Coordinates of C-alpha atoms in Angstrom, one line a residue:
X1 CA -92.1 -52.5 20.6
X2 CA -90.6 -49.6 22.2
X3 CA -87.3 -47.9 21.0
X4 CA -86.1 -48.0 24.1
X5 CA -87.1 -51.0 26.5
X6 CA -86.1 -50.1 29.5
X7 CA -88.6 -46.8 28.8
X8 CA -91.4 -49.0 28.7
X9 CA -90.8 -50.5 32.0
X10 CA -90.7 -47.5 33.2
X11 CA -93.9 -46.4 33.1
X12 CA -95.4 -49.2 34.7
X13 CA -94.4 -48.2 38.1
X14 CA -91.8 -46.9 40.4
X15 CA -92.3 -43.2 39.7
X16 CA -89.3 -40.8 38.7
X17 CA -86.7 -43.2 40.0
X18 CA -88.2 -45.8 38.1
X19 CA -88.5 -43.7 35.1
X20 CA -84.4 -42.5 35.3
X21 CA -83.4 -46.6 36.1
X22 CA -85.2 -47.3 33.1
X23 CA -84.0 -44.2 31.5
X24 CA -80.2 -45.9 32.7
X25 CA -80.9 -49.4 31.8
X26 CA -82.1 -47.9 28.0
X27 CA -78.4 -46.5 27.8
X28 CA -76.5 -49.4 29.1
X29 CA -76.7 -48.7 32.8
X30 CA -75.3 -46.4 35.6
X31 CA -71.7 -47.0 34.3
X32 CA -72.9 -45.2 31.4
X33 CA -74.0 -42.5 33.3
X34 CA -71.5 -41.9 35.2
X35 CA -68.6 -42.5 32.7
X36 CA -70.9 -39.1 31.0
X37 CA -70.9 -37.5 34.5
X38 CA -66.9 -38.1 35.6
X39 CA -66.4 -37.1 31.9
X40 CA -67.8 -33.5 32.0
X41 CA -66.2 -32.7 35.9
X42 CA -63.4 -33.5 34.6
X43 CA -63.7 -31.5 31.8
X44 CA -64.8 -28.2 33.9
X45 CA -62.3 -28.9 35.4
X46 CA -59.3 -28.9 33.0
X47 CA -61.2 -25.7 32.2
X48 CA -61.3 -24.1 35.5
X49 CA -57.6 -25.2 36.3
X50 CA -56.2 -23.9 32.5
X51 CA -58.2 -20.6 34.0
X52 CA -56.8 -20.3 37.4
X53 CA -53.2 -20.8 35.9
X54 CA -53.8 -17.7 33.7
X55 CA -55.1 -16.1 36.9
X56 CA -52.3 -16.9 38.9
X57 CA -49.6 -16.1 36.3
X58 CA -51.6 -12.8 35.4
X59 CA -50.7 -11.5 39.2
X60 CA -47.5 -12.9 39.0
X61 CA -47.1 -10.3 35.8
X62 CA -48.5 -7.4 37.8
X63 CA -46.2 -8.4 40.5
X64 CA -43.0 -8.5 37.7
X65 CA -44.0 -4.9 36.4
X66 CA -44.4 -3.0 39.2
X67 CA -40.4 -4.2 40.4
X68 CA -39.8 -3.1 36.7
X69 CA -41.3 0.1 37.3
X70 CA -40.2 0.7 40.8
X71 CA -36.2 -0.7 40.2
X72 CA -36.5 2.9 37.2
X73 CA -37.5 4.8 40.9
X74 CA -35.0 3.7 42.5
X75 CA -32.5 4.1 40.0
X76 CA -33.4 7.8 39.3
X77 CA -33.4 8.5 43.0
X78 CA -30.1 6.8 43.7
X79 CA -28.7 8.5 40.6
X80 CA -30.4 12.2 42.1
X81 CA -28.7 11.1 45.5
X82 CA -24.9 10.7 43.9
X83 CA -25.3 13.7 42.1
X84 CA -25.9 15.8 45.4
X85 CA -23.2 13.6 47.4
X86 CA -21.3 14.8 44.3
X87 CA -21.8 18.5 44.5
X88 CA -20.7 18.5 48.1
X89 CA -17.5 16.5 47.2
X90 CA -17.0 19.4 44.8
X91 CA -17.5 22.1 47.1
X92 CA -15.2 20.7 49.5
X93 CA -12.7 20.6 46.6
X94 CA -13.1 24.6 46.2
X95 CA -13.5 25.3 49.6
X96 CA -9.8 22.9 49.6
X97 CA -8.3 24.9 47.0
X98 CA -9.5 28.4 48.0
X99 CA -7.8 27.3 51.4
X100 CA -4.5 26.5 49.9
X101 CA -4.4 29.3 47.9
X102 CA -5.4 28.1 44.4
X103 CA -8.0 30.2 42.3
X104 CA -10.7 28.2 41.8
X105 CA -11.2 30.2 37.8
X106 CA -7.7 28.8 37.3
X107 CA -7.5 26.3 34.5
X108 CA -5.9 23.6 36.8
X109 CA -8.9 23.9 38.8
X110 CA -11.8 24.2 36.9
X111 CA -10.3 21.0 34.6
X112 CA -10.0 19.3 38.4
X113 CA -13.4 20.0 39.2
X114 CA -14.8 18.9 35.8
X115 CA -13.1 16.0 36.0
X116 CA -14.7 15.0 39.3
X117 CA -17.9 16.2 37.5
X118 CA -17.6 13.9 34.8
X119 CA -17.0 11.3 37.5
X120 CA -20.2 11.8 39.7
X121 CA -22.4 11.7 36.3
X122 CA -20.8 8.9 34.7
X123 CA -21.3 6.9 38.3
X124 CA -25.2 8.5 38.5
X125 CA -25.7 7.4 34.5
X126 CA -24.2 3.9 35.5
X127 CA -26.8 4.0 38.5
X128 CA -29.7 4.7 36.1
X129 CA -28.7 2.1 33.5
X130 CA -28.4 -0.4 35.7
X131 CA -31.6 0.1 37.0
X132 CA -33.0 -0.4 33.4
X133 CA -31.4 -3.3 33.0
X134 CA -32.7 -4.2 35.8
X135 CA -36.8 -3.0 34.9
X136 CA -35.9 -4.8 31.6
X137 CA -35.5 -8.1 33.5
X138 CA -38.5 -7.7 34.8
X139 CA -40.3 -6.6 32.1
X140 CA -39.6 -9.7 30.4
X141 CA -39.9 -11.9 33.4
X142 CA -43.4 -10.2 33.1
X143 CA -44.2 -11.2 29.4
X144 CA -43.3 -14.9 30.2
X145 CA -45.6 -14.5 33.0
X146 CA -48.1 -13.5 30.8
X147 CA -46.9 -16.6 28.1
X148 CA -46.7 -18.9 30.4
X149 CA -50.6 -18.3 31.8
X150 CA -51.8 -18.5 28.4
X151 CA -50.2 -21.6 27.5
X152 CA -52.0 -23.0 30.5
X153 CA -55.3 -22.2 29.7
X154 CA -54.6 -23.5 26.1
X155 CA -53.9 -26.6 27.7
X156 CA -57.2 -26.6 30.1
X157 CA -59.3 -26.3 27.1
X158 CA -57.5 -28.5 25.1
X159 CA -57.2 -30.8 27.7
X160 CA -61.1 -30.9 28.5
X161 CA -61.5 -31.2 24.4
X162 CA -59.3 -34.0 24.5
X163 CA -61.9 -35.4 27.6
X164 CA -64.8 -34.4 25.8
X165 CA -63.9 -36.6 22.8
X166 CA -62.7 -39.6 25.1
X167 CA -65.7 -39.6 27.3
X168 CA -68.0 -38.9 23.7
X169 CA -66.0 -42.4 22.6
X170 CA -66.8 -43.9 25.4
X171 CA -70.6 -42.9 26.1
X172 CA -70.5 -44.0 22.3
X173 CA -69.3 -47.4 22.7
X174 CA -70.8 -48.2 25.9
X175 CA -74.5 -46.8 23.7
X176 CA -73.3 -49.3 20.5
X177 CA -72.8 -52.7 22.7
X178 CA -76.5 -51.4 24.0
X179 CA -77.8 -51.4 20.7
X180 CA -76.2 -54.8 19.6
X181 CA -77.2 -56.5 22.4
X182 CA -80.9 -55.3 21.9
X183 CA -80.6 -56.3 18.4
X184 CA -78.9 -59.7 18.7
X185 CA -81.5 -60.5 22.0
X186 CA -84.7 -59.1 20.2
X187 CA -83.6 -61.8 17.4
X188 CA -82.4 -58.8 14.8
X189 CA -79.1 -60.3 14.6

């Protein structure tokens, strides 16, 4: 007797498709089959999604750190420009007081015009640290980016383990009713 009946049939005709019907019918048919079959797309597939979401959040990422990197740009240029708007408001002040008759060495003038100086650079650092605050936003919009895509291919490849095992359970099953019923009908039961 053959281990696998439908094997044995096989042989007696038909050719390859004969052989793989047989080769079915040994396993408990084409359901078996393709239970196997939808089992592992799906589970390439879970892969290949888990993969793409890293993919997709990875750009995403490089997309959140070059805004971080070009808001500190912007910031520093900003902060350059109202330091030069700055230096001609200052100038105009001298050229203002020189007009009117103040000396611009005075006390009263120099403490004006370092006063205004203290102005310009506390509004050029206020520039620059809001424009790390801002780079820091994105910086850390970034890292979740980066979290966020690795969390999803975690889940792809959990997600086809968890297929894996179902369709191995099934496959299993469908194989054990195979064998019983072989068994019971051969008169083993």
């Amino acid at each position: 007797m053959a281990i696998l009946p439908g094997l044995a049939s096989a042989g007696s005709g038909g050719g390859i498709l004969g052989g793989l019907s047989g080769l079915m019918q040994g396993f408990g048919g084409w359901g078996t089959a393709l239970t196997a079959a939808s089992g592992a797309v799906s589970t390439y597939s879970a892969v290949q999604q888990g993969n793409a979401a890293q993919a997709a959040a990875e750009a995403m990422a490089r997309q959140q750190d070059a805004a971080a990197k070009d808001s500190l740009r912007r910031g520093e240029d900003e902060a350059e420009q109202r330091r030069r708007q700055g230096a001609a408001i200052m100038a105009q002040q001298r050229v203002a007081m020189a007009a009117n008759g103040i000396d611009t060495s005075a006390a009263s003038a120099i403490e004006q015009l370092d006063s205004t100086k203290g102005a310009i650079e506390d509004d050029a650092f206020a520039i620059r640290k809001n424009a790390a605050q801002q780079a820091g936003t994105y910086s850390q919009q970034a890292a979740n980016s980066r979290a966020e895509g690795a969390d999803a291919r975690s889940a792809g490849m959990w997600g086809a383990a968890g297929t894996l095992l179902t369709t191995g359970a099934k496959v299993g099953s469908k194989y054990s009713e195979w064998a019983r019923s072989r068994t019971t009908s051969a008169g083993y039961a």
